Amino acid sequence: MAELENPSLMPNLITYLSCLLQKVAESNDVNCRFQPQKVSVFHGLTRPTISIQSYLDRIYKYANCSPSCFIVAYIYLDRFAQKQPTLPINSFNVHRLLITSVMVAAKFMDDIYYNNAYYAKVGGISTTEMNYLEVDFLFGLGFHLNVAPNTFHTYFTYLQREIMLQPPPSNAESSLSLDRSLKVHLCFNEEESSHQNQQQQLAV
């Protein structure tokens, strides 16, 4: 997609996703007091000291994957949240979910990609842990890795529109559907064949 080659788009996208995931993680940290949440291999014993913004910037800098991988990683996180509602993104698992989703997206999308040991170094974890995270993530997705062109277009154009129409999400309110979907379920319906119907869903 030609728009992804725009040099100013990806930094803005990385920043936007970072701010969004930060807000989602903080919200789910509060919700964990009232809703049962399972502990998984993605959970760390403590919150990482590196911010989500810095972590995603690091992945973007060193992963050397195609820009499309970050859109696909975003789709994978949405799918994971839908299939694993008791494992919402929070401050203890967001970093591991990020590095894993990008790595899996790169393996699926790109002809040339780094191995697990390299991504482990980028993510600041051991190769053994990276291997475990990959397996759990794949099972969590039900091995649903294929992304149809219309699905990719729906997610990308929605993100692009949100970036253009509003600043990154603040602590007040975010209209981006991922804010809700990562805590409960997706509002994106990949079964819809009509792009117009999908766009109407996104606006809800």
PDB file of C-alpha atoms in Angstrom, residues 5-101:
ATOM      1  CA  GLU A   5       5.638   4.427   2.203  1.00  0.00           C
ATOM      2  CA  ASN A   6       4.948   7.965   3.371  1.00  0.00           C
ATOM      3  CA  PRO A   7       7.941   8.724   5.647  1.00  0.00           C
ATOM      4  CA  SER A   8       5.817  10.709   8.082  1.00  0.00           C
ATOM      5  CA  LEU A   9       3.057   8.126   8.462  1.00  0.00           C
ATOM      6  CA  MET A  10       4.818   5.341  10.328  1.00  0.00           C
ATOM      7  CA  PRO A  11       6.239   7.505  13.153  1.00  0.00           C
ATOM      8  CA  ASN A  12       2.757   8.954  13.634  1.00  0.00           C
ATOM      9  CA  LEU A  13       1.237   5.486  13.591  1.00  0.00           C
ATOM     10  CA  ILE A  14       3.752   4.172  16.107  1.00  0.00           C
ATOM     11  CA  THR A  15       3.070   7.118  18.400  1.00  0.00           C
ATOM     12  CA  TYR A  16      -0.680   6.720  18.072  1.00  0.00           C
ATOM     13  CA  LEU A  17      -0.650   3.000  18.790  1.00  0.00           C
ATOM     14  CA  SER A  18       1.674   3.548  21.743  1.00  0.00           C
ATOM     15  CA  CYS A  19      -0.626   6.118  23.293  1.00  0.00           C
ATOM     16  CA  LEU A  20      -3.646   3.939  22.671  1.00  0.00           C
ATOM     17  CA  LEU A  21      -2.090   0.823  24.179  1.00  0.00           C
ATOM     18  CA  GLN A  22      -0.902   2.839  27.174  1.00  0.00           C
ATOM     19  CA  LYS A  23      -4.440   3.979  27.835  1.00  0.00           C
ATOM     20  CA  VAL A  24      -5.858   0.478  27.350  1.00  0.00           C
ATOM     21  CA  ALA A  25      -3.258  -1.051  29.675  1.00  0.00           C
ATOM     22  CA  GLU A  26      -3.900   1.494  32.411  1.00  0.00           C
ATOM     23  CA  SER A  27      -7.644   1.018  32.096  1.00  0.00           C
ATOM     24  CA  ASN A  28      -7.350  -2.752  32.338  1.00  0.00           C
ATOM     25  CA  ASP A  29      -5.030  -2.407  35.334  1.00  0.00           C
ATOM     26  CA  VAL A  30      -7.979  -0.798  37.109  1.00  0.00           C
ATOM     27  CA  ASN A  31     -10.528  -3.280  35.755  1.00  0.00           C
ATOM     28  CA  CYS A  32      -8.543  -6.237  37.076  1.00  0.00           C
ATOM     29  CA  ARG A  33      -9.797  -5.349  40.547  1.00  0.00           C
ATOM     30  CA  PHE A  34     -13.374  -6.074  39.453  1.00  0.00           C
ATOM     31  CA  GLN A  35     -13.044  -8.596  36.608  1.00  0.00           C
ATOM     32  CA  PRO A  36     -11.205 -11.938  36.731  1.00  0.00           C
ATOM     33  CA  GLN A  37      -8.090 -11.979  34.552  1.00  0.00           C
ATOM     34  CA  LYS A  38      -5.880 -14.991  33.923  1.00  0.00           C
ATOM     35  CA  VAL A  39      -2.137 -14.828  34.323  1.00  0.00           C
ATOM     36  CA  SER A  40      -0.326 -16.040  31.217  1.00  0.00           C
ATOM     37  CA  VAL A  41       3.204 -16.442  29.886  1.00  0.00           C
ATOM     38  CA  PHE A  42       2.925 -12.855  28.658  1.00  0.00           C
ATOM     39  CA  HIS A  43       2.731 -11.489  32.193  1.00  0.00           C
ATOM     40  CA  GLY A  44       5.844 -10.169  33.844  1.00  0.00           C
ATOM     41  CA  LEU A  45       6.358 -10.190  37.595  1.00  0.00           C
ATOM     42  CA  THR A  46       6.684  -6.400  37.537  1.00  0.00           C
ATOM     43  CA  ARG A  47       5.838  -3.618  35.135  1.00  0.00           C
ATOM     44  CA  PRO A  48       8.684  -3.031  32.660  1.00  0.00           C
ATOM     45  CA  THR A  49      10.521   0.223  33.266  1.00  0.00           C
ATOM     46  CA  ILE A  50      10.619   1.065  29.552  1.00  0.00           C
ATOM     47  CA  SER A  51       7.539   2.907  28.317  1.00  0.00           C
ATOM     48  CA  ILE A  52       5.287   1.459  25.638  1.00  0.00           C
ATOM     49  CA  GLN A  53       6.267   4.331  23.344  1.00  0.00           C
ATOM     50  CA  SER A  54       9.996   3.668  23.766  1.00  0.00           C
ATOM     51  CA  TYR A  55       9.498  -0.076  23.424  1.00  0.00           C
ATOM     52  CA  LEU A  56       7.510   0.206  20.201  1.00  0.00           C
ATOM     53  CA  ASP A  57       9.997   2.750  18.870  1.00  0.00           C
ATOM     54  CA  ARG A  58      12.760   0.232  19.587  1.00  0.00           C
ATOM     55  CA  ILE A  59      10.899  -2.525  17.756  1.00  0.00           C
ATOM     56  CA  TYR A  60      10.270  -0.213  14.806  1.00  0.00           C
ATOM     57  CA  LYS A  61      13.931   0.784  14.689  1.00  0.00           C
ATOM     58  CA  TYR A  62      15.519  -2.659  14.924  1.00  0.00           C
ATOM     59  CA  ALA A  63      12.967  -5.143  13.573  1.00  0.00           C
ATOM     60  CA  ASN A  64      13.475  -3.899   9.998  1.00  0.00           C
ATOM     61  CA  CYS A  65      10.179  -5.419   8.962  1.00  0.00           C
ATOM     62  CA  SER A  66       7.846  -3.973   6.369  1.00  0.00           C
ATOM     63  CA  PRO A  67       5.464  -1.209   7.496  1.00  0.00           C
ATOM     64  CA  SER A  68       2.547  -3.535   6.806  1.00  0.00           C
ATOM     65  CA  CYS A  69       3.693  -5.740   9.684  1.00  0.00           C
ATOM     66  CA  PHE A  70       2.657  -3.151  12.240  1.00  0.00           C
ATOM     67  CA  ILE A  71      -0.856  -3.012  10.819  1.00  0.00           C
ATOM     68  CA  VAL A  72      -1.028  -6.801  10.822  1.00  0.00           C
ATOM     69  CA  ALA A  73       0.344  -6.916  14.375  1.00  0.00           C
ATOM     70  CA  TYR A  74      -2.456  -4.535  15.357  1.00  0.00           C
ATOM     71  CA  ILE A  75      -4.965  -6.895  13.723  1.00  0.00           C
ATOM     72  CA  TYR A  76      -3.445  -9.863  15.550  1.00  0.00           C
ATOM     73  CA  LEU A  77      -3.732  -8.077  18.898  1.00  0.00           C
ATOM     74  CA  ASP A  78      -7.380  -7.399  18.160  1.00  0.00           C
ATOM     75  CA  ARG A  79      -7.976 -11.034  17.250  1.00  0.00           C
ATOM     76  CA  PHE A  80      -6.144 -12.201  20.351  1.00  0.00           C
ATOM     77  CA  ALA A  81      -8.313  -9.968  22.533  1.00  0.00           C
ATOM     78  CA  GLN A  82     -11.453 -11.338  20.925  1.00  0.00           C
ATOM     79  CA  LYS A  83     -10.443 -14.961  21.355  1.00  0.00           C
ATOM     80  CA  GLN A  84      -8.941 -14.500  24.833  1.00  0.00           C
ATOM     81  CA  PRO A  85     -11.304 -12.154  26.704  1.00  0.00           C
ATOM     82  CA  THR A  86      -9.867 -13.157  30.094  1.00  0.00           C
ATOM     83  CA  LEU A  87      -6.382 -12.036  28.987  1.00  0.00           C
ATOM     84  CA  PRO A  88      -6.833  -8.306  28.413  1.00  0.00           C
ATOM     85  CA  ILE A  89      -3.831  -6.140  27.661  1.00  0.00           C
ATOM     86  CA  ASN A  90      -2.424  -4.554  30.791  1.00  0.00           C
ATOM     87  CA  SER A  91       0.826  -3.060  32.039  1.00  0.00           C
ATOM     88  CA  PHE A  92       2.240  -6.485  32.871  1.00  0.00           C
ATOM     89  CA  ASN A  93       1.789  -8.126  29.450  1.00  0.00           C
ATOM     90  CA  VAL A  94       1.608  -5.374  26.832  1.00  0.00           C
ATOM     91  CA  HIS A  95       5.335  -5.366  26.038  1.00  0.00           C
ATOM     92  CA  ARG A  96       5.550  -9.115  25.467  1.00  0.00           C
ATOM     93  CA  LEU A  97       2.376  -9.076  23.395  1.00  0.00           C
ATOM     94  CA  LEU A  98       3.820  -6.303  21.244  1.00  0.00           C
ATOM     95  CA  ILE A  99       7.140  -7.962  20.443  1.00  0.00           C
ATOM     96  CA  THR A 100       5.387 -11.274  19.785  1.00  0.00           C
ATOM     97  CA  SER A 101       2.688  -9.840  17.531  1.00  0.00           C
TER      98      SER A 101
END
